[in-house]
Coordinates of C-alpha atoms and ligand atoms in Angstrom, one line a residue:
M1 CA 2.5 23.6 -46.0
D2 CA 5.6 25.6 -45.3
K3 CA 5.5 29.3 -44.8
L4 CA 8.5 31.7 -44.9
V5 CA 8.6 34.3 -42.2
V6 CA 10.6 37.5 -42.7
D7 CA 11.3 39.8 -39.8
N8 CA 14.1 42.2 -40.4
S9 CA 13.9 44.5 -37.4
Q10 CA 17.7 44.9 -37.4
G11 CA 17.3 46.5 -40.9
V12 CA 20.8 46.4 -42.4
L13 CA 22.5 43.5 -44.1
S14 CA 26.2 42.9 -44.3
G15 CA 28.9 40.4 -45.5
S16 CA 28.8 38.2 -48.5
V17 CA 26.7 35.5 -50.2
D18 CA 27.9 32.7 -52.5
I19 CA 25.7 32.4 -55.6
S20 CA 24.6 29.0 -56.7
G21 CA 24.6 27.5 -60.2
S22 CA 22.0 28.8 -62.5
K23 CA 18.6 27.1 -62.5
N24 CA 17.8 28.1 -66.0
A25 CA 21.2 27.0 -67.4
A26 CA 21.2 23.7 -65.4
L27 CA 17.8 22.6 -66.6
P28 CA 18.5 22.6 -70.4
I29 CA 22.0 21.2 -69.8
L30 CA 20.6 18.3 -67.8
M31 CA 18.1 17.7 -70.7
A32 CA 21.0 17.9 -73.2
C33 CA 22.7 15.0 -71.4
L34 CA 20.1 12.9 -73.3
L35 CA 22.1 13.5 -76.4
A36 CA 25.3 12.0 -75.2
E37 CA 26.2 8.3 -75.8
T38 CA 28.6 8.2 -72.8
P39 CA 28.2 9.6 -69.3
V40 CA 28.4 13.4 -68.5
K41 CA 29.7 14.7 -65.2
L42 CA 28.1 18.0 -64.2
G43 CA 29.2 20.4 -61.5
N44 CA 27.6 23.6 -59.9
V45 CA 24.1 22.2 -60.3
P46 CA 21.9 23.9 -57.8
H47 CA 20.0 21.9 -55.3
L48 CA 16.5 23.0 -56.2
M49 CA 13.0 21.6 -56.7
D50 CA 13.1 22.1 -60.5
V51 CA 16.4 20.2 -60.7
T52 CA 15.0 17.4 -58.6
T53 CA 12.0 17.3 -61.0
T54 CA 14.3 17.1 -64.0
L55 CA 16.3 14.3 -62.4
H56 CA 13.0 12.4 -61.8
L57 CA 12.1 13.0 -65.5
L58 CA 15.5 11.7 -66.7
G59 CA 15.3 8.8 -64.3
S60 CA 11.8 7.9 -65.5
M61 CA 13.3 7.6 -69.0
G62 CA 15.9 5.1 -67.9
V63 CA 18.8 7.5 -67.6
G64 CA 21.4 6.5 -65.0
L65 CA 22.2 9.1 -62.3
L66 CA 25.1 9.0 -59.8
F67 CA 25.8 11.7 -57.2
D68 CA 29.3 12.1 -55.7
E69 CA 30.6 13.7 -52.5
N70 CA 31.5 16.9 -54.4
R71 CA 27.9 17.4 -55.4
C72 CA 28.7 16.5 -59.0
I73 CA 26.1 14.5 -60.9
E74 CA 27.0 11.8 -63.4
I75 CA 24.3 11.3 -66.0
D76 CA 24.4 8.3 -68.2
A77 CA 22.0 8.4 -71.2
S78 CA 23.3 5.2 -72.8
T79 CA 20.3 3.4 -71.3
V80 CA 17.3 5.5 -72.4
L81 CA 14.2 3.3 -72.6
H82 CA 11.2 5.6 -72.5
K83 CA 11.2 8.6 -74.7
Q84 CA 8.4 10.5 -73.0
A85 CA 7.6 13.1 -70.4
T86 CA 4.3 12.5 -68.6
Y87 CA 1.7 15.0 -67.6
D88 CA 2.4 14.7 -63.9
L89 CA 6.0 15.9 -64.4
V90 CA 5.3 18.5 -67.1
K91 CA 2.5 20.1 -65.0
T92 CA 4.9 20.8 -62.2
M93 CA 7.6 22.1 -64.4
R94 CA 7.1 23.6 -67.9
A95 CA 10.8 23.3 -68.7
S96 CA 10.1 19.6 -69.1
I97 CA 9.3 20.5 -72.7
L98 CA 13.1 20.7 -73.1
V99 CA 13.3 16.9 -73.5
L100 CA 11.5 17.2 -76.9
G101 CA 14.5 18.5 -78.9
P102 CA 17.1 16.0 -77.6
L103 CA 14.8 13.0 -77.7
L104 CA 13.7 13.7 -81.3
G105 CA 17.3 14.6 -82.3
R106 CA 18.9 11.4 -81.0
F107 CA 16.1 8.8 -81.2
G108 CA 13.7 10.2 -83.8
E109 CA 10.8 10.0 -81.4
A110 CA 9.4 11.8 -78.4
K111 CA 6.1 12.0 -76.5
V112 CA 5.8 15.0 -74.2
S113 CA 2.7 16.3 -72.4
L114 CA 1.7 19.7 -73.8
P115 CA 2.3 22.2 -71.0
G116 CA -0.8 24.1 -70.0
G117 CA -1.1 27.8 -69.3
C118 CA 0.9 29.2 -66.4
A119 CA 0.5 31.8 -63.7
I120 CA 2.6 34.4 -65.6
G121 CA 1.1 33.9 -69.1
T122 CA -0.2 31.5 -71.6
R123 CA 3.3 30.5 -72.7
P124 CA 2.7 28.6 -75.9
V125 CA 5.3 26.3 -77.5
N126 CA 4.4 26.9 -81.1
I127 CA 7.9 28.2 -82.0
H128 CA 9.5 25.0 -80.6
L129 CA 7.1 22.9 -82.7
D130 CA 7.2 24.9 -85.9
G131 CA 11.0 24.8 -85.9
M132 CA 11.1 21.0 -85.4
Q133 CA 8.5 20.6 -88.2
K134 CA 10.8 22.7 -90.5
M135 CA 13.5 20.1 -89.7
G136 CA 11.3 17.4 -91.0
A137 CA 9.6 16.1 -87.8
Q138 CA 6.0 15.0 -87.9
I139 CA 4.2 16.5 -85.0
D140 CA 0.7 15.5 -83.7
V141 CA -1.1 16.4 -80.6
E142 CA -2.8 13.3 -79.2
N143 CA -4.7 13.2 -75.8
G144 CA -2.8 16.3 -74.6
Y145 CA 0.5 14.9 -75.6
I146 CA 2.9 16.2 -78.3
V147 CA 3.9 13.2 -80.3
A148 CA 6.9 13.9 -82.5
R149 CA 8.6 11.5 -85.0
S150 CA 11.1 11.8 -87.7
Q151 CA 12.1 9.3 -90.5
G152 CA 15.8 8.9 -89.8
R153 CA 17.8 12.0 -88.7
L154 CA 16.2 15.4 -88.6
K155 CA 17.2 17.6 -91.6
G156 CA 19.0 20.9 -91.1
A157 CA 16.8 24.0 -92.0
E158 CA 16.8 27.7 -91.8
I159 CA 14.5 28.8 -89.0
V160 CA 13.5 32.4 -88.4
M161 CA 11.9 32.6 -84.9
P162 CA 9.1 35.2 -84.9
M163 CA 9.9 36.2 -81.3
V164 CA 12.8 35.7 -79.0
T165 CA 12.3 32.6 -76.9
V166 CA 14.8 31.2 -74.5
T167 CA 13.6 27.6 -74.2
G168 CA 12.5 27.6 -77.8
T169 CA 16.0 28.5 -78.9
E170 CA 17.4 25.8 -76.5
N171 CA 15.0 23.1 -77.8
L172 CA 15.9 23.8 -81.4
I173 CA 19.6 23.9 -80.8
M174 CA 19.3 20.5 -79.1
A175 CA 17.2 19.1 -82.0
A176 CA 19.7 20.4 -84.6
V177 CA 23.1 19.2 -83.2
L178 CA 22.5 15.6 -84.4
A179 CA 20.6 16.6 -87.6
E180 CA 21.8 16.0 -91.1
G181 CA 23.2 19.2 -92.6
T182 CA 23.2 22.8 -91.5
T183 CA 20.6 24.5 -89.3
I184 CA 20.5 28.3 -89.1
L185 CA 18.5 29.7 -86.2
R186 CA 17.7 33.4 -86.7
N187 CA 16.4 35.8 -84.0
A188 CA 17.8 33.3 -81.5
A189 CA 17.8 34.2 -77.7
R190 CA 21.2 35.4 -76.5
E191 CA 20.6 34.8 -72.8
P192 CA 23.7 33.6 -70.9
E193 CA 21.8 30.3 -70.2
V194 CA 21.5 29.7 -74.0
T195 CA 25.1 30.4 -74.5
D196 CA 26.1 28.0 -71.6
L197 CA 24.0 25.2 -73.2
A198 CA 25.7 25.9 -76.6
Q199 CA 29.1 25.8 -75.0
F200 CA 28.3 22.6 -73.2
L201 CA 27.2 21.0 -76.5
V202 CA 30.3 22.2 -78.3
K203 CA 32.4 20.5 -75.6
M204 CA 30.4 17.3 -76.3
G205 CA 31.4 17.5 -79.9
A206 CA 28.7 19.7 -81.5
N207 CA 29.5 22.1 -84.2
I208 CA 27.9 25.5 -83.4
T209 CA 29.0 28.9 -84.5
G210 CA 27.6 32.4 -83.7
I211 CA 27.3 31.5 -80.0
G212 CA 26.2 34.6 -78.0
T213 CA 24.7 36.3 -81.1
D214 CA 21.1 36.1 -82.5
T215 CA 22.2 33.9 -85.4
L216 CA 23.3 30.4 -84.6
V217 CA 24.7 28.1 -87.3
I218 CA 24.6 24.4 -86.3
E219 CA 26.4 21.8 -88.5
G220 CA 24.9 18.4 -87.5
V221 CA 27.3 15.7 -86.3
C222 CA 26.7 12.0 -85.9
R223 CA 27.2 11.6 -82.2
L224 CA 28.0 13.4 -79.0
K225 CA 30.2 12.2 -76.2
G226 CA 30.0 12.7 -72.4
V227 CA 32.2 15.4 -70.9
E228 CA 32.8 17.2 -67.6
Y229 CA 31.1 20.6 -67.3
A230 CA 30.3 23.2 -64.6
V231 CA 27.1 25.3 -64.9
I232 CA 27.3 29.1 -64.9
P233 CA 26.3 31.1 -61.8
D234 CA 22.7 32.2 -61.4
R235 CA 22.5 35.8 -62.4
I236 CA 19.0 36.2 -61.2
E237 CA 19.8 34.8 -57.7
A238 CA 22.7 37.3 -57.6
G239 CA 20.5 40.2 -58.7
T240 CA 17.9 39.3 -56.0
Y241 CA 20.5 39.5 -53.2
L242 CA 21.8 42.8 -54.6
A243 CA 18.3 44.1 -54.5
A244 CA 18.0 42.9 -50.9
A245 CA 21.0 45.1 -50.1
A246 CA 19.7 48.0 -52.1
I247 CA 16.3 48.2 -50.3
T248 CA 17.9 47.8 -46.8
Q249 CA 20.5 50.5 -47.5
S250 CA 23.3 47.9 -46.9
K251 CA 26.7 47.0 -48.3
L252 CA 26.9 43.4 -49.6
T253 CA 29.1 41.3 -51.8
V254 CA 27.9 38.5 -54.0
N255 CA 30.6 35.9 -54.8
K256 CA 30.9 33.2 -57.4
V257 CA 29.0 35.3 -60.0
N258 CA 29.8 36.5 -63.5
P259 CA 29.2 40.3 -63.5
Q260 CA 29.1 40.4 -67.3
H261 CA 25.8 38.5 -67.2
L262 CA 24.3 41.4 -65.2
G263 CA 25.2 44.4 -67.3
A264 CA 21.7 46.0 -67.7
V265 CA 20.8 45.1 -64.1
L266 CA 23.9 46.7 -62.6
D267 CA 23.2 49.8 -64.7
K268 CA 19.8 50.1 -63.1
F269 CA 21.2 49.6 -59.6
M270 CA 23.6 52.5 -60.3
E271 CA 20.7 54.6 -61.7
A272 CA 18.9 53.9 -58.4
G273 CA 21.9 55.4 -56.5
A274 CA 23.9 52.3 -55.6
K275 CA 27.7 52.2 -55.8
I276 CA 28.7 49.0 -57.6
K277 CA 32.2 47.5 -57.7
T278 CA 33.0 44.3 -59.6
T279 CA 35.9 41.8 -59.9
A280 CA 36.0 38.9 -62.3
E281 CA 33.8 36.8 -59.9
S282 CA 32.1 39.2 -57.5
I283 CA 29.9 42.2 -57.2
T284 CA 29.8 44.6 -54.2
I285 CA 26.9 46.9 -53.8
D286 CA 27.0 49.8 -51.4
M287 CA 23.8 51.7 -50.6
R288 CA 24.6 52.7 -47.1
G289 CA 23.1 55.9 -45.8
R290 CA 21.1 56.6 -49.0
R291 CA 17.4 56.1 -50.0
L292 CA 16.8 54.5 -53.4
K293 CA 16.0 56.7 -56.3
P294 CA 13.1 55.5 -58.5
V295 CA 14.1 53.9 -61.8
N296 CA 11.9 53.5 -64.9
L297 CA 12.5 50.2 -66.7
V298 CA 11.2 48.0 -69.5
T299 CA 11.8 44.2 -69.6
E300 CA 13.3 42.9 -72.8
P301 CA 15.3 39.9 -74.0
Y302 CA 19.0 39.8 -73.1
P303 CA 21.2 41.8 -73.1
L304 CA 18.5 44.3 -72.0
F305 CA 16.7 44.2 -68.6
P306 CA 15.4 40.7 -67.7
T307 CA 11.8 40.0 -66.8
D308 CA 13.1 37.7 -64.0
M309 CA 14.4 40.8 -62.2
Q310 CA 11.2 42.9 -62.7
A311 CA 9.4 41.9 -59.4
Q312 CA 12.6 42.6 -57.4
F313 CA 12.9 46.1 -58.9
M314 CA 9.2 46.7 -58.3
V315 CA 9.9 46.4 -54.5
M316 CA 12.9 48.7 -54.8
N317 CA 10.8 51.3 -56.5
A318 CA 8.0 50.8 -54.0
V319 CA 10.3 52.2 -51.3
A320 CA 12.2 54.7 -53.5
D321 CA 12.0 58.4 -53.1
G322 CA 9.6 59.3 -55.9
D323 CA 7.5 57.9 -58.8
S324 CA 8.5 55.4 -61.5
V325 CA 7.0 53.2 -64.3
I326 CA 7.9 49.6 -65.0
E327 CA 6.8 48.0 -68.3
E328 CA 6.6 44.2 -68.7
T329 CA 6.9 43.2 -72.4
I330 CA 7.8 39.5 -72.1
F331 CA 4.9 37.9 -70.2
E332 CA 1.4 39.2 -70.2
N333 CA 0.5 38.4 -66.6
R334 CA 3.6 39.1 -64.6
F335 CA 2.4 41.6 -62.1
M336 CA 0.8 39.2 -59.7
H337 CA 3.1 40.4 -56.9
V338 CA 1.5 43.8 -57.1
P339 CA -1.8 43.1 -55.2
E340 CA 0.3 41.3 -52.5
L341 CA 2.7 44.3 -52.3
A342 CA -0.3 46.6 -52.0
R343 CA -1.4 44.6 -48.9
M344 CA 2.0 45.6 -47.4
G345 CA 1.4 49.3 -48.1
A346 CA 3.0 49.7 -51.6
Q347 CA 1.3 52.2 -53.8
I348 CA 1.2 50.7 -57.3
E349 CA -1.3 51.2 -60.1
I350 CA -1.4 48.8 -63.0
D351 CA -2.4 49.9 -66.5
G352 CA -2.2 47.1 -69.0
N353 CA 1.5 46.0 -69.1
S354 CA 2.7 49.1 -67.1
A355 CA 2.9 49.6 -63.4
K356 CA 3.1 53.1 -62.0
I357 CA 4.8 53.1 -58.6
R358 CA 4.7 55.8 -56.0
G359 CA 7.5 55.3 -53.5
V360 CA 6.7 55.1 -49.8
P361 CA 9.4 55.2 -47.0
R362 CA 8.5 51.8 -45.5
L363 CA 6.2 48.8 -46.0
K364 CA 4.1 47.0 -43.4
G365 CA 4.4 43.3 -42.6
A366 CA 1.4 41.1 -43.6
T367 CA 0.5 37.6 -44.6
V368 CA 1.0 37.4 -48.4
M369 CA 0.8 34.7 -51.0
A370 CA 3.6 33.6 -53.4
T371 CA 2.3 33.1 -56.9
D372 CA 5.4 32.4 -59.0
L373 CA 9.1 32.1 -58.4
R374 CA 10.2 35.7 -58.9
A375 CA 7.0 37.2 -57.4
S376 CA 7.8 35.2 -54.2
A377 CA 11.3 36.5 -54.2
S378 CA 9.9 40.0 -54.3
L379 CA 7.8 39.3 -51.3
V380 CA 10.8 38.2 -49.3
L381 CA 12.5 41.5 -50.3
A382 CA 9.4 43.4 -49.3
G383 CA 9.5 41.7 -45.9
L384 CA 13.0 43.0 -45.4
V385 CA 11.8 46.6 -45.5
A386 CA 8.5 46.0 -43.7
E387 CA 7.7 46.9 -40.1
G388 CA 6.9 43.7 -38.3
E389 CA 6.6 40.2 -39.5
T390 CA 5.8 39.2 -43.1
V391 CA 4.5 35.7 -43.6
I392 CA 4.8 34.3 -47.2
E393 CA 2.5 31.4 -48.0
R394 CA 2.9 28.8 -50.8
V395 CA 6.7 29.0 -50.3
Y396 CA 7.2 26.0 -52.6
H397 CA 7.5 28.6 -55.5
I398 CA 10.7 30.0 -53.9
D399 CA 12.2 26.5 -53.5
R400 CA 12.0 26.1 -57.3
G401 CA 14.7 28.7 -57.8
Y402 CA 16.5 29.9 -54.6
E403 CA 18.9 27.4 -53.0
L404 CA 19.3 27.5 -49.2
I405 CA 17.4 30.8 -49.1
E406 CA 17.1 31.0 -45.2
E407 CA 20.7 30.0 -44.7
K408 CA 22.0 32.6 -47.1
F409 CA 19.8 35.3 -45.6
H410 CA 20.9 34.4 -42.0
K411 CA 24.5 34.7 -43.0
I412 CA 24.0 38.3 -44.1
G413 CA 22.0 39.2 -41.0
A414 CA 18.4 38.9 -42.0
Q415 CA 15.7 36.9 -40.1
V416 CA 14.2 34.6 -42.7
F417 CA 12.9 31.3 -41.5
R418 CA 10.4 28.6 -42.2
R419 CA 7.4 27.9 -40.1
Ligands
EPU1 N1 6.5 32.4 -76.7 C1 5.6 32.1 -77.7 N2 5.7 30.9 -78.4 C2 6.7 30.0 -78.1 C3 7.6 30.3 -77.1 C4 7.5 31.5 -76.4 O1 4.7 32.8 -78.0 O2 6.8 28.9 -78.7 C5 6.4 33.6 -76.0 C6 6.1 33.4 -74.5 O3 4.7 33.2 -74.2 C7 6.6 34.7 -73.9 C8 7.8 35.1 -74.8 O4 7.6 34.3 -75.9 O5 5.6 35.7 -74.0 C9 9.1 34.7 -74.2 O6 9.1 33.5 -73.5 P1 10.3 32.5 -73.5 O7 10.0 31.3 -74.4 O8 11.6 33.2 -73.8 O9 10.3 32.0 -72.0 P2 10.6 30.5 -71.5 O10 11.7 30.0 -72.3 O11 9.4 29.8 -71.3 C10 12.6 31.2 -69.9 C11 12.9 31.1 -68.4 C12 12.0 32.0 -67.6 C13 12.3 33.4 -68.1 C14 12.0 33.6 -69.6 C15 12.4 34.9 -70.2 C16 13.6 28.8 -68.2 C17 13.4 27.4 -67.8 N3 12.7 29.7 -68.0 O12 11.2 30.9 -70.1 O13 12.4 31.9 -66.3 O14 11.4 34.3 -67.5 O15 12.8 32.6 -70.3 O16 13.7 35.2 -70.0 O17 14.7 29.1 -68.8 C18 12.0 32.0 -64.0 O18 13.2 31.5 -63.8 O19 11.4 32.4 -63.0 C19 11.4 32.0 -65.3 C20 10.1 32.1 -65.5

């Protein structure tokens, strides 16, 4: 199994990195193609393991897929035969649950393996299912599968989601766009990835208002058509490279990014002592000659600080000049990088959902284990400020979310390679 080796004896990074399309926007948009009666052409889809899994899933349903030389994907869902997602695919990617809304909305039936627990938390899907039931779906769990059916079209309903859920909001939007009548989704997630999905659906002919707010009003339409669309840039990939620059006291530019999607994250970089400059499509961070200041933070739904940047800021705080506290409020078990960072010399104490961090000047290279995508990213960052070689095992987690990670790091002067 591949390992990633990080050895950054040169220390400082420089230059620029092009950011790829967003994983968490591409996945729901690919699933939403199931709603279109004519082919969709998608651009800026990142080349990642989770995207490949999604394409397998769509292919297994009978969806036609064509790839062109500009890396655009044509997705033709006029030929859907099997309205199901089997256990072997769902177990490798929880986001497979996102086929439930579009299949039920367009065909009135879907069978999707119930996702199990996951490394970062139990991650139930009750809010997805309750919402669909409110829209008139009959939902049963049979042999580990969610079996959903509706008599004719789903019916618009007012749904108040008890907590903010990203894929829950996305699934319910996709169920509602072809429903009969009006659906109101309250306490909806406002993440840029949710907004991107909604804008894609509007381009296909859906009637959605309130996009970008926590109340979405969806007037059902009879059909949706294929369109051309480009996925937004990956704000978490961008934030991860900015963190790499911050911990190595470097100056770095990330290109092909939307700085507006990173508001709360950029505020924290500045609080940590970084100079930040933005243009419409780039962010430059300058941390040259300065040690990071510790920053306290709490993870919250967008527009507040994202859980997907928590592990990266943990590494920043681990080498900062002083003490800090990070509180994780989204997932109950998202500190699995902490014992690995401790093996590299980080001083972190966990108390429930809080981590108290005492900054040390430098970490030490070690062999460590990746446990989930963002935890793995944090271990790469730790390797950049560690003396000697850091070997990260179970690197497949990283390949789920970071396109061309070794190439991108080489370009900015870091030694990151596969062994
Ligand atoms: N929740 C419920 N019931 C539900 C749905 C969610 O209790 O029906 C709880 C979850 O257990 C969690 C909280 O609500 O405690 C929020 O979870 P959410 O549903 O928002 O997470 P998600 O949609 O499963 C997406 C991203 C995650 C990201 C979170 C939070 C995708 C494919 N995944 O997950 O991304 O951390 O939102 O922003 O969009 C990653 O990219 O590494 C990643 C894990």
